Coordinates of C-alpha atoms and ligand atoms in Angstrom, one line a residue:
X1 CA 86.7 -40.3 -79.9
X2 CA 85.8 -37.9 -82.8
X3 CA 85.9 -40.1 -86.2
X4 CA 88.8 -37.8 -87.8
X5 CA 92.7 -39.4 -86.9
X6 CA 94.8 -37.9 -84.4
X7 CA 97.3 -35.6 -86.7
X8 CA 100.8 -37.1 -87.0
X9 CA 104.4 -35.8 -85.2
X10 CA 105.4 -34.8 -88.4
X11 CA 102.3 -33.0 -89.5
X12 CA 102.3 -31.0 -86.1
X13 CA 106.2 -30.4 -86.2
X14 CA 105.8 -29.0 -89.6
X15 CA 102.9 -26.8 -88.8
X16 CA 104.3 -26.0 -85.5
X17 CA 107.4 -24.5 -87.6
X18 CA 104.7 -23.0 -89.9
X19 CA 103.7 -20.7 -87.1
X20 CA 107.3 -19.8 -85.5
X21 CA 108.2 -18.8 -89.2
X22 CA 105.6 -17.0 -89.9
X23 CA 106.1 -15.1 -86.5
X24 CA 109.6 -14.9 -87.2
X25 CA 111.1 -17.5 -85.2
X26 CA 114.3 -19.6 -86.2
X27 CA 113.1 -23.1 -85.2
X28 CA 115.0 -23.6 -81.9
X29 CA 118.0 -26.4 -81.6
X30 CA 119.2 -27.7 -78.3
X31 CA 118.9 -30.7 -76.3
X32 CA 117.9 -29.9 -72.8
X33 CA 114.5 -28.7 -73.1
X34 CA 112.1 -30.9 -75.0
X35 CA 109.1 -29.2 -76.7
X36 CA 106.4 -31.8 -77.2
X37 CA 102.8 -32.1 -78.2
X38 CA 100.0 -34.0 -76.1
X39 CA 98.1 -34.2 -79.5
X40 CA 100.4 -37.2 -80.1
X41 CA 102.4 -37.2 -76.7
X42 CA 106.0 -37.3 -78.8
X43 CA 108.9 -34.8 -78.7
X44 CA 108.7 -31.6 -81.3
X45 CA 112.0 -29.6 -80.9
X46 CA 115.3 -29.7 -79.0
X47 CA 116.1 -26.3 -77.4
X48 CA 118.1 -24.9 -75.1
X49 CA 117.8 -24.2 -70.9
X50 CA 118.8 -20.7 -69.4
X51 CA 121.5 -21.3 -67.3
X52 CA 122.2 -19.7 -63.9
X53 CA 124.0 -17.1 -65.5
X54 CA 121.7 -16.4 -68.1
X55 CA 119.2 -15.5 -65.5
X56 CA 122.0 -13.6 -63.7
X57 CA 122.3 -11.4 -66.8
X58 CA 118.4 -11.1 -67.6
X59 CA 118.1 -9.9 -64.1
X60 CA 121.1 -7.2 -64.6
X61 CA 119.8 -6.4 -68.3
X62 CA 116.4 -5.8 -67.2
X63 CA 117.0 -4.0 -64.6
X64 CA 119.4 -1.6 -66.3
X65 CA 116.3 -1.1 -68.6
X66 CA 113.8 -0.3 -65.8
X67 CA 116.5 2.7 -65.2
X68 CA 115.0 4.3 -68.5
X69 CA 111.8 2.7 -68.7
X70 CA 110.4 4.1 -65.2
X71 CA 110.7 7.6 -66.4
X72 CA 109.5 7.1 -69.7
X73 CA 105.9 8.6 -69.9
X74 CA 102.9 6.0 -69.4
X75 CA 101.5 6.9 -72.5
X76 CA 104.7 6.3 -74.4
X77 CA 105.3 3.1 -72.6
X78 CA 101.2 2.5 -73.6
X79 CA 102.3 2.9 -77.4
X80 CA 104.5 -0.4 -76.8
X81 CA 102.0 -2.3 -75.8
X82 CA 99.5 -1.2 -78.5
X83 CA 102.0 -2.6 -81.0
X84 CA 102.0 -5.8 -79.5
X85 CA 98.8 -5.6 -79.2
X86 CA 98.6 -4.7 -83.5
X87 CA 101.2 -7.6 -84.1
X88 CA 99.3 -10.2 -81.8
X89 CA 96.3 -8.9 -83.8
X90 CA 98.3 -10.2 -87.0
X91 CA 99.4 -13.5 -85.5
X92 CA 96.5 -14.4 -83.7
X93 CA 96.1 -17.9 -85.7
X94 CA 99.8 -18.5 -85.4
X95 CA 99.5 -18.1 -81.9
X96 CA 96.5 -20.1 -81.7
X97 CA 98.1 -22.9 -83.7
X98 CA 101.2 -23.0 -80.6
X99 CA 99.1 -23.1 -78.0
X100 CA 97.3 -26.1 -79.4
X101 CA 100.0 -28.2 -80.4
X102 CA 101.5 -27.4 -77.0
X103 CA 98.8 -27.2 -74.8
X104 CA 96.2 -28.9 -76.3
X105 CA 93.7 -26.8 -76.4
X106 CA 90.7 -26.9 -79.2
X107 CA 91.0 -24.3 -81.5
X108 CA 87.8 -22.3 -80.4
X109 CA 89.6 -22.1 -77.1
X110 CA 93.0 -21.8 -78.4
X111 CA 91.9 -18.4 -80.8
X112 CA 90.0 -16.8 -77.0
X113 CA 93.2 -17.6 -75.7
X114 CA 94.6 -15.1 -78.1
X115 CA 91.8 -12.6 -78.1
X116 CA 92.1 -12.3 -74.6
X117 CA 95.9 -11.5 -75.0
X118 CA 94.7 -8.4 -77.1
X119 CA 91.7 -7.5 -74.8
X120 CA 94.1 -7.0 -72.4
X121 CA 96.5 -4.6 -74.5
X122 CA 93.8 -2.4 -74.9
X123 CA 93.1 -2.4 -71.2
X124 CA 96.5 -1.4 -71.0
X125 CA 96.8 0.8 -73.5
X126 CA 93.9 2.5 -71.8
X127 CA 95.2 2.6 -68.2
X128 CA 98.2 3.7 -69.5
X129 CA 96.3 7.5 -69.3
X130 CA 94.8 6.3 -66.3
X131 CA 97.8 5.5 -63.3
X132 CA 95.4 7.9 -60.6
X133 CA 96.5 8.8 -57.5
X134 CA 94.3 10.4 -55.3
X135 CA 94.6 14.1 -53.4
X136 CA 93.6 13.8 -49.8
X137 CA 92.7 16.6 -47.6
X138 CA 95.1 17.6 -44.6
X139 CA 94.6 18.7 -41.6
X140 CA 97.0 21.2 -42.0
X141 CA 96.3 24.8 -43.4
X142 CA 98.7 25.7 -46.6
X143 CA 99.0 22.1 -46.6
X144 CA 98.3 19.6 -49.7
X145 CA 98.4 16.0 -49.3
X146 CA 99.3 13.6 -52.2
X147 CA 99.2 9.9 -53.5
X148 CA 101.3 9.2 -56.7
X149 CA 102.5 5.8 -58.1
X150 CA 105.7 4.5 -59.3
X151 CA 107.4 1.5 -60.8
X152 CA 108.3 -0.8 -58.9
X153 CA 111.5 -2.6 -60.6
X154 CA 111.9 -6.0 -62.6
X155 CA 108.8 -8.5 -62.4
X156 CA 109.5 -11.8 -62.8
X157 CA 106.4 -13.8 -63.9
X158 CA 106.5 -17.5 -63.9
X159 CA 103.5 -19.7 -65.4
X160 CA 102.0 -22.5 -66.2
X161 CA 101.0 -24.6 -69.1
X162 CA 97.7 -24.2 -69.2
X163 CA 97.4 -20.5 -69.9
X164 CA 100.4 -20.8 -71.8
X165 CA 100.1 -17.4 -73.5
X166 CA 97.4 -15.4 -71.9
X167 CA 98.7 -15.3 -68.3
X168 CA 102.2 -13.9 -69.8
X169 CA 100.0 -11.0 -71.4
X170 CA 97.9 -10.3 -68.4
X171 CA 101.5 -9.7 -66.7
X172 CA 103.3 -8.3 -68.6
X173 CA 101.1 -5.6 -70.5
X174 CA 100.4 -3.9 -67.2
X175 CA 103.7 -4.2 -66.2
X176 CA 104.9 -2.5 -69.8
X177 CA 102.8 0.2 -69.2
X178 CA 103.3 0.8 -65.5
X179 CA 106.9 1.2 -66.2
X180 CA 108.2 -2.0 -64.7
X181 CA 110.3 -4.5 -67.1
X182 CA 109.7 -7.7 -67.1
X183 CA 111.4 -11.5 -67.2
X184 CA 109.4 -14.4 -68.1
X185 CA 109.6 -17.5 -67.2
X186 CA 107.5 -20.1 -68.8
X187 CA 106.3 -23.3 -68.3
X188 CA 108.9 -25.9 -69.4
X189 CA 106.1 -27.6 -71.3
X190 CA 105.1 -25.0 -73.4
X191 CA 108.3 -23.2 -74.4
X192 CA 107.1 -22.4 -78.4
X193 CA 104.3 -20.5 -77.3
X194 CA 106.7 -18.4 -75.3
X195 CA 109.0 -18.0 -78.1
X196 CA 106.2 -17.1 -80.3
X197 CA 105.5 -14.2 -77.6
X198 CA 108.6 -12.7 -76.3
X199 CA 109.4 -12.6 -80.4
X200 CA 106.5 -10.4 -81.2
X201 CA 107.2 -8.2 -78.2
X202 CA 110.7 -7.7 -79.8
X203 CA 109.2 -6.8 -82.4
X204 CA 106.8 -4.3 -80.9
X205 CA 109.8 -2.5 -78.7
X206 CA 112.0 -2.0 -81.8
X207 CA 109.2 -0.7 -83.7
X208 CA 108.2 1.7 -80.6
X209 CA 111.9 2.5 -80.1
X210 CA 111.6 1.3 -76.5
X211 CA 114.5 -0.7 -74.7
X212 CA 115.2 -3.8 -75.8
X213 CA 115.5 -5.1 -72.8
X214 CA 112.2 -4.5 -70.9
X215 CA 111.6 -7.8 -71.6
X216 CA 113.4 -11.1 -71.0
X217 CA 112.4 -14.7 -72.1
X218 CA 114.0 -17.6 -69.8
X219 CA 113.1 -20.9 -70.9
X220 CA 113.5 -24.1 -68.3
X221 CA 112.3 -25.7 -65.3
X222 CA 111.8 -25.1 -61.9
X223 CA 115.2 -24.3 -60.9
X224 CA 115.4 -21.5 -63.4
X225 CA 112.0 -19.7 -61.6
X226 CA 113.7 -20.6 -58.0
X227 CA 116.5 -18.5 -59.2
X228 CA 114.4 -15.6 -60.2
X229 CA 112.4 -16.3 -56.7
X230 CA 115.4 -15.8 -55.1
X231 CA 116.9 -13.0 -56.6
X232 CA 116.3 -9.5 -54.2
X233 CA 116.9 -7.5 -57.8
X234 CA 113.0 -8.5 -58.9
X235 CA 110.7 -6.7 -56.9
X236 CA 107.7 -8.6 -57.6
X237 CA 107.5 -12.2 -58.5
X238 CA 104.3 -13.3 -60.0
X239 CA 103.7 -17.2 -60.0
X240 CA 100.5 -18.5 -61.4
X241 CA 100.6 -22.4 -61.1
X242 CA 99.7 -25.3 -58.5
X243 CA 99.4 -24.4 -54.7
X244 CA 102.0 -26.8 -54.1
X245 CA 104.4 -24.5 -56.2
X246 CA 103.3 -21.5 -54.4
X247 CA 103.9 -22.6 -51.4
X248 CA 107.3 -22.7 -52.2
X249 CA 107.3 -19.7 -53.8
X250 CA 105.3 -17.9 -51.7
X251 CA 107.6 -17.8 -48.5
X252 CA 111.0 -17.7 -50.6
X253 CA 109.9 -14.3 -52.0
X254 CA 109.1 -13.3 -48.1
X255 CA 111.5 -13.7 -46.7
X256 CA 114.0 -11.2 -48.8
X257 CA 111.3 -8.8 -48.4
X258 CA 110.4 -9.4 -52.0
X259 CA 106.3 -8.9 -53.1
X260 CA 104.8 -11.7 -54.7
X261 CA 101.7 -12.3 -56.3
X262 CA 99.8 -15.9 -56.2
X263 CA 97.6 -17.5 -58.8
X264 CA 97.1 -20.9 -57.8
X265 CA 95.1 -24.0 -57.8
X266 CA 90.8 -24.0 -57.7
X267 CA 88.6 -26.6 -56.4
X268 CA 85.5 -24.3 -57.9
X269 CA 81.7 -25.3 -57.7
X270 CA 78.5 -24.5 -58.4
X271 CA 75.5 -24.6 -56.9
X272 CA 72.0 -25.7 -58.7
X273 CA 69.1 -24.0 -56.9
X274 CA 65.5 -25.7 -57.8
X275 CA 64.6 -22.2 -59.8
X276 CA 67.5 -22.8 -61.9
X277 CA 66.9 -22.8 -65.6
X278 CA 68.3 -26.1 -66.5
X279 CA 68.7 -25.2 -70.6
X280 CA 71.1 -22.5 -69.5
X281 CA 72.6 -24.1 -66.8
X282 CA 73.4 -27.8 -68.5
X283 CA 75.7 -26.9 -71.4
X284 CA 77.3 -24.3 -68.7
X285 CA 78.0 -26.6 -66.6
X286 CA 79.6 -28.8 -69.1
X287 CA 81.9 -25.9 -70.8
X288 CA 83.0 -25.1 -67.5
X289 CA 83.8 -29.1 -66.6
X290 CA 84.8 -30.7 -69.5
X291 CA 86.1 -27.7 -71.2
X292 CA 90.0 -27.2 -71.9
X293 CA 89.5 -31.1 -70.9
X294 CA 89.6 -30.1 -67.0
X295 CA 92.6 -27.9 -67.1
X296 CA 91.3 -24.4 -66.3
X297 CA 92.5 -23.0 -62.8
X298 CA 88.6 -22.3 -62.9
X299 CA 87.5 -25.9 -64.5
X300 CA 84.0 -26.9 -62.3
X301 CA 84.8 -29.6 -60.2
X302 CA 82.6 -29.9 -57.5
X303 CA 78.3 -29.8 -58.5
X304 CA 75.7 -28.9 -55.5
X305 CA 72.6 -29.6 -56.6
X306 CA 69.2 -28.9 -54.5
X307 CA 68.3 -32.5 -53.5
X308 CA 64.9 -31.7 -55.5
X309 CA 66.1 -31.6 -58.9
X310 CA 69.5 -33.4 -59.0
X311 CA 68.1 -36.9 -60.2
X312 CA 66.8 -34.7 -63.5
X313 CA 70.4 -32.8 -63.3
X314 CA 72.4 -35.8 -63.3
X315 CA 70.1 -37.1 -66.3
X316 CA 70.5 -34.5 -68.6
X317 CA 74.5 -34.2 -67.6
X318 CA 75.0 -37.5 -68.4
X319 CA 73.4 -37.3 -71.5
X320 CA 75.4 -34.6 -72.6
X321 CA 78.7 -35.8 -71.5
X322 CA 77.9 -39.2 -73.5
X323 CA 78.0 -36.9 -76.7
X324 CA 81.0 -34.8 -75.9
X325 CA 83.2 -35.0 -78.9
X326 CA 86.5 -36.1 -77.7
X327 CA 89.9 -36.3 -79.6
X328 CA 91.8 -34.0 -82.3
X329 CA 91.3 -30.3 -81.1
X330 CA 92.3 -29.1 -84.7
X331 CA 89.0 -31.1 -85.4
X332 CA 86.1 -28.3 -85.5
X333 CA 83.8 -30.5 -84.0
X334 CA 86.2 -31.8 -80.9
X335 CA 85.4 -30.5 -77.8
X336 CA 87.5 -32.3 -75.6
X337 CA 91.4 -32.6 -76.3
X338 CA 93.7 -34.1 -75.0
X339 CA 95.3 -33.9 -71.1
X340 CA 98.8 -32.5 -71.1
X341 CA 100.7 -35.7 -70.1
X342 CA 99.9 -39.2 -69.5
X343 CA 100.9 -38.1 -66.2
X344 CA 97.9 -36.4 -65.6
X345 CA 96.0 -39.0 -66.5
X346 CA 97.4 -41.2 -64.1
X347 CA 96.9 -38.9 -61.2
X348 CA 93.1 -38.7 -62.8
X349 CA 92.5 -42.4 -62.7
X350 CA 94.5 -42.7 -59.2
X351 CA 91.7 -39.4 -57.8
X352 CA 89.1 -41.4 -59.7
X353 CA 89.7 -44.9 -57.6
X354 CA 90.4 -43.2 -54.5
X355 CA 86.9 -41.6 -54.4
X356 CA 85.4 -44.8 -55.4
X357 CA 86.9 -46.4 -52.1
X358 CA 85.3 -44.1 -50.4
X359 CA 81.7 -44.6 -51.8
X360 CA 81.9 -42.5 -55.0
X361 CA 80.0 -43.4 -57.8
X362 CA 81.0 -42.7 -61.4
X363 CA 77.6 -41.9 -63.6
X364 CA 79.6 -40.7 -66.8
X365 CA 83.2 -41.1 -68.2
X366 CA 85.2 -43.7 -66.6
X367 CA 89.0 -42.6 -67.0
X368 CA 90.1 -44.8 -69.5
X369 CA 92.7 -44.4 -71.8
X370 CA 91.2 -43.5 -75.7
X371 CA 92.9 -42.9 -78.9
X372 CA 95.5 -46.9 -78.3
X373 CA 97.1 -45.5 -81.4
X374 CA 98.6 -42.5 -80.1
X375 CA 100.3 -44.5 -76.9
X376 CA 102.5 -41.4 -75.5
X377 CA 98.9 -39.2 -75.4
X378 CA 96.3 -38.5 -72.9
X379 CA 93.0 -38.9 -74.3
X380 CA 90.1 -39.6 -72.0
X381 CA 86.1 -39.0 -71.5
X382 CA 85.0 -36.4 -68.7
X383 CA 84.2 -38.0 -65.6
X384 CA 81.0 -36.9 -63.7
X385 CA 80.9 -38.9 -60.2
X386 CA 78.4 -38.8 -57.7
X387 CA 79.3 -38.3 -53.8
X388 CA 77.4 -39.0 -50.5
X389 CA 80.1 -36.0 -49.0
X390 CA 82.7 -33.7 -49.0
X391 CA 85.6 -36.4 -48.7
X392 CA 89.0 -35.1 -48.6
X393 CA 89.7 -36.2 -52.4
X394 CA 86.8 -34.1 -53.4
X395 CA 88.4 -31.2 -51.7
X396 CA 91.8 -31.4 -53.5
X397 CA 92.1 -30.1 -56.9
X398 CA 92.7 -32.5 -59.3
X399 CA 94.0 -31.2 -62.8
X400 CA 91.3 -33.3 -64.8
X401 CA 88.0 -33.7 -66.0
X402 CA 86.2 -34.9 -63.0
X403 CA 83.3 -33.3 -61.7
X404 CA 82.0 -34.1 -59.0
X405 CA 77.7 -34.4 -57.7
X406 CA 76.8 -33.4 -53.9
X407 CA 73.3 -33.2 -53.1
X408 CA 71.9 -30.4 -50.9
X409 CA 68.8 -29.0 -49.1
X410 CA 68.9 -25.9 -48.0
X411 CA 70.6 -23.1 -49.2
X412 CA 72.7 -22.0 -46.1
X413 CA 74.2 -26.2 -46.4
X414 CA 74.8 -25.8 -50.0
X415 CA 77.3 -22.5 -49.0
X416 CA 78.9 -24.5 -46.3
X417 CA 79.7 -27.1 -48.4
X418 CA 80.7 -24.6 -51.3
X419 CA 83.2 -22.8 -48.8
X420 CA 84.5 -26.0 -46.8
X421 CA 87.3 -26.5 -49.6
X422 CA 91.1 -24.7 -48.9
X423 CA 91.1 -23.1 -51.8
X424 CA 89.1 -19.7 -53.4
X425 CA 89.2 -19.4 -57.0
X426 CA 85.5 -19.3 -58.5
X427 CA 82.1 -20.3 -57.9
X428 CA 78.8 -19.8 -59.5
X429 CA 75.0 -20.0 -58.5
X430 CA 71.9 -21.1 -61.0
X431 CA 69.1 -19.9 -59.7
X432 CA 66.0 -17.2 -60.8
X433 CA 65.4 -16.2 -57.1
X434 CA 66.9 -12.8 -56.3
X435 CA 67.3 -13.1 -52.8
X436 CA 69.6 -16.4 -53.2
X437 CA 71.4 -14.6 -56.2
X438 CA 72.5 -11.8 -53.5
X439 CA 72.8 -14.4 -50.5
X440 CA 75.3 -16.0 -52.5
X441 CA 77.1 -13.2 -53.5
X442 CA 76.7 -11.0 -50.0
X443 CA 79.8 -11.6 -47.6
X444 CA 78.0 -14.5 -45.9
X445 CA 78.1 -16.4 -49.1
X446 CA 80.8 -17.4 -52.0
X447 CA 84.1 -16.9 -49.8
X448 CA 85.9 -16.6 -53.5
X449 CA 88.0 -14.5 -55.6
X450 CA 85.3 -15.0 -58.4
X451 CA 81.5 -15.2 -57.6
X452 CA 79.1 -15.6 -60.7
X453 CA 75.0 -15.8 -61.2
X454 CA 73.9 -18.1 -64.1
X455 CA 76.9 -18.7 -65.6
X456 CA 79.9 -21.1 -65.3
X457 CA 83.3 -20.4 -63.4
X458 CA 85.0 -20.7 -66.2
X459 CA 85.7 -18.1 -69.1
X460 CA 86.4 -14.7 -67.0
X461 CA 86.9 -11.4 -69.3
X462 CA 89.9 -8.9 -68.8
X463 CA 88.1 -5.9 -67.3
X464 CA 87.4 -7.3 -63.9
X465 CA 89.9 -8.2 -61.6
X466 CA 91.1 -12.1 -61.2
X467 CA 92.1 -14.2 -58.9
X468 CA 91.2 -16.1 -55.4
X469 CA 91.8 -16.4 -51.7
X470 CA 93.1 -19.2 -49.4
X471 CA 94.9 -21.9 -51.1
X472 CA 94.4 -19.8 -54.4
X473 CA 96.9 -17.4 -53.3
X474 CA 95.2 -14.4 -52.7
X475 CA 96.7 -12.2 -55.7
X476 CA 94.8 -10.1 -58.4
X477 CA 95.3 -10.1 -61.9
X478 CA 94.2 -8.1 -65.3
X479 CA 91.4 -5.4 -64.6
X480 CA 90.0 -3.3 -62.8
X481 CA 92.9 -1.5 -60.2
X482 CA 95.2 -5.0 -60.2
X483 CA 97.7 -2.9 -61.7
X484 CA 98.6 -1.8 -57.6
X485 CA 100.1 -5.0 -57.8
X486 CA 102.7 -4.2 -60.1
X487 CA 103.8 -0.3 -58.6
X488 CA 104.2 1.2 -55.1
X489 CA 102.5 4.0 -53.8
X490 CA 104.2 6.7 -52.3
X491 CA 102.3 9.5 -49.7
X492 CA 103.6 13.2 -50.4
X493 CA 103.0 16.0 -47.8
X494 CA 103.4 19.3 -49.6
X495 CA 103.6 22.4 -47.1
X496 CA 102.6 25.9 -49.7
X497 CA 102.4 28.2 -46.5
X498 CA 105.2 30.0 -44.6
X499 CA 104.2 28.6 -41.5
X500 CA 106.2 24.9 -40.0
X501 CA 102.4 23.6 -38.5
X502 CA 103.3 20.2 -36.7
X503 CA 100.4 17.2 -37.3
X504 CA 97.9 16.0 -34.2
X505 CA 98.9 19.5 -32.9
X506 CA 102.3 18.3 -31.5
X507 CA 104.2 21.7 -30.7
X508 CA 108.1 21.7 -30.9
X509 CA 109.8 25.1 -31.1
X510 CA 113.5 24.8 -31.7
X511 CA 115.5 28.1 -32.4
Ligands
LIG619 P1 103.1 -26.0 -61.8 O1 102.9 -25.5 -60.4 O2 103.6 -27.4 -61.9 O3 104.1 -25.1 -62.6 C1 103.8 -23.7 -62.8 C2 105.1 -22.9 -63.1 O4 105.9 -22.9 -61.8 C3 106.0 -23.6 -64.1 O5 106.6 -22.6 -64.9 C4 107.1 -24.3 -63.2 O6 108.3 -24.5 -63.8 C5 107.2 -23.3 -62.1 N1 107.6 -23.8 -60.8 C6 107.3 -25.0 -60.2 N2 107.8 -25.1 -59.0 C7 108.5 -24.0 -58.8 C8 109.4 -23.5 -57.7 N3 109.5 -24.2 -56.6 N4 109.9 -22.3 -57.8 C9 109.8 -21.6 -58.9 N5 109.0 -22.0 -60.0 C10 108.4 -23.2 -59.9 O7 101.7 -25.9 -62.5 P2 101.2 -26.4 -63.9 O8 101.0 -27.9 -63.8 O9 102.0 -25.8 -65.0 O10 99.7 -25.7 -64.0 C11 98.6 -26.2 -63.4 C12 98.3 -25.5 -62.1 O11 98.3 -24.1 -62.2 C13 96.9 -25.9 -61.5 O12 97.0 -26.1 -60.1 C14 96.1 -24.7 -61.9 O13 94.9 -24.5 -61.0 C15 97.1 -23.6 -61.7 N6 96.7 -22.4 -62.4 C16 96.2 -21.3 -61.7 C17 95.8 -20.2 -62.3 C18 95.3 -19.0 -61.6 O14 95.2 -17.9 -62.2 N7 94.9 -19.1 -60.3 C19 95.9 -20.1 -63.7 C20 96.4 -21.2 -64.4 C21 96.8 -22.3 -63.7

């Protein structure tokens, strides 16, 4: 642990009211939803659950607004989301301030949490001039074929606690400016943050005259997101969270012809060629392990390192994780917070003894339990362990800091083992050699959603697309065209001649 104290409850409830006041949140009251910090693992706030029929009457509201909203211009429905984007701009260290009390992010991470919130209203603002369709030639003299884009009705985003803020923003600023509206549904563990959010977008729809009621805020558990799952009045559900939960969601939404769009658990790697650089590659590799304390859908779990150089790899990485600063992520000099729940840390130390049954062998970290005065929290050293193979514990995702050490010879063995995982999320390759750069990257290599040269998996910007394939879920999020996602396409056949031509030649000639 750092030397500074772990904050108190009372410090944290007070600055956590701070930032909701500053926002221009009343501090909730309630008493079936719990927020609570893992900084100290004790209770915050008391607030209040959506019911059924609160979602019942989001779902109406918001779709009663999309009635308005989907003929709105895209540039007007752009200049909404530029004023969130101005007002997040204002709040960013409020913001940052919820997600760390909540989440438990250090405050570096907690601020690019927020930044990437207002990278992404640019985007949108940007692609708010940019829905294309295409023209497409027809076959047809006099003929002109057309592809145009509309809304496609409510979305209902549900996601997790780990991206408390910046998943919302992905979602919802394209969906603002695509001309969908949207109902949110956050985790139950981090249900400030949303607050904090859905209060600023307020804000920004008065102050754009837009309707109130393109957005909707839905605080609770599960059985408030199963409701919007359910619901054929949102045309798009977008879950982001574990595989488990998407595989629940995922069929649900099917099967009332719903679309649905799955972020969900990675089991990412990287592999270490002998060329690699090793002073870019070490602290990397650490950011993208021990970083966010494990709980990144894109944290590095699983290390393949050419057999060659993985005895000087495992050196240096040990070093390095012995120095990790580990404790309050207010501290400046923290690097690793805390993990969400003592929950997780159970699960962590349950992954952790498991893999030693089956030969694993821990080189760094250990699991234990830091920070004895502060019982209710989750503080613990990153674990680097060191496997013979690719057991099946090693190809679960396990929301923690443990990274595991595979050893490999060639490079066509190293992909094998990088793909033989169920699920797709991101992947990287250290190397200098070109040709193993492209291998890796070329359809016979990373088989995932994110595939990166000489950098971590971790810490994707807004402009490219994200997201994964298998067990990740297969959807696409933020840039580049992942807006589809969130409007249907419609094909138009325009006839400008006097002539009925039939297509493929067909001749029918009623009188
Ligand atoms: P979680 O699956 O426990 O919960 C995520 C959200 O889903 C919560 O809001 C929860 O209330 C809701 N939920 C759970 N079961 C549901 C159901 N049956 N129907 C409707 N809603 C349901 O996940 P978590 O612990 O909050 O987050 C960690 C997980 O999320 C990890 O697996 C991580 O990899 C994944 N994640 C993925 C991405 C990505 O973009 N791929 C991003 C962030 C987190």
């Amino acid at each position: 642990m750092t030397s500074s104290a772990l904050p108190s409850t009372d410090d944290l409830r007070a600055r956590a009211r701070a930032a909701l006041k500053n926002i221009g949140v009343d501090v909730p009251e309630g008493n079936d939803l719990h927020a609570r910090t893992p900084l100290t693992g004790e209770h915050l706030f008391g607030l209040t659950a959506a019911t059924g029929a609160d979602t019942d009457e989001a779902v109406t509201a918001a779709r009663t607004a999309f009635l308005t909203w989907r003929t709105t211009p895209a540039p007007r429905r752009g200049e909404l989301v530029r004023r969130l984007g101005e007002l997040l701009r204002a709040h960013k260290s409020d913001l940052a301030d919820l997600v760390t009390i909540e989440a438990g992010k250090i405050r570096s991470e907690a601020l690019g949490e927020i930044q990437e919130m207002i990278d992404i209203c640019d985007f949108a603002v940007g692609l708010s001039r940019q829905l294309y369709g295409r023209t497409i030639a027809s076959e047809r003299p006099g003929h002109r074929l057309a592809e145009t884009w509309h809304p496609l009705g409510v979305v209902g985003v549900i996601s997790a606690f780990n991206f408390p803020a910046a998943v919302w923003s992905w979602n919802t600023a394209i969906a603002l400016v695509c001309g969908d509206t949207v109902i949110w549904k956050p985790s139950e563990l981090t249900p400030l943050t949303s607050l904090a959010c859905d209060h600023l977008l307020a804000r920004a729809t008065d102050e754009a005259d837009a309707p109130r009621d393109v957005h909707r805020l839905l605080l609770g558990d599960r059985a408030v997101g199963e409701r919007l799952v359910d619901d054929p009045r949102v045309a798009l559900v977008s879950a982001t969270g574990s595989t488990r939960m998407g595989r629940e969601v995922g069929p649900r939404v099917a099967a009332r012809f719903g679309r649905s769009l799955l972020e969900l658990g990675g089991n990412n790697a990287a592999i270490v060629a002998p060329s690699a650089d090793l002073d870019l590659a070490v602290p990397a590799i650490v950011f993208a392990a021990a970083g966010t304390a494990g709980q990144r859908c894109t944290t590095l779990r699983r290390l393949i390192v050419h057999r060659d150089i993985a005895d000087t790899v495992v050196e240096r990485l040990t070093a390095a994780y012995a120095r990790l600063p580990i404790g309050d992520p207010f501290d400046d000099t923290t690097l690793v917070g805390p993990l969400i729940s003592t929950g997780a840390l159970d699960a962590m130390q349950h992954t952790l003894s498991r893999v030693q049954a089956q030969g694993g062998r821990v080189l760094a970290g250990g699991g234990r339990r830091l920070a004895e005065a502060a019982p209710a929290a989750a503080y613990t050293e990153p674990v680097l362990v060191r496997v013979g193979e690719q057991t099946d514990v090693v190809r679960e995702e396990t929301f923690a800091p443990i990274l595991y050490v595979l050893t490999y010879d060639t490079l066509e063995e190293a992909i094998a083992l990088h793909n033989d995982v169920p699920q797709g999320l991101s992947s990287s390759i250290f190397t200098r050699d070109q040709q193993e750069a492209e291998i890796f990257l070329s359809a016979a290599g990373s088989d995932c959603g994110i595939a990166n040269v000489n950098i971590g998996t971790s810490g994707a910007e807004i402009g490219g697309a994200f997201g994964g394939e298998k067990d990740t879920g297969g959807g696409r999020e933020s840039g580049s065209d992942a807006w589809k996602a969130y409007m249907r396409s419609a094909t138009n056949t325009i006839n400008y001649s006097s002539a009925l031509t039939l297509a493929q030649g067909v001749s029918f000639t009623a009188q």
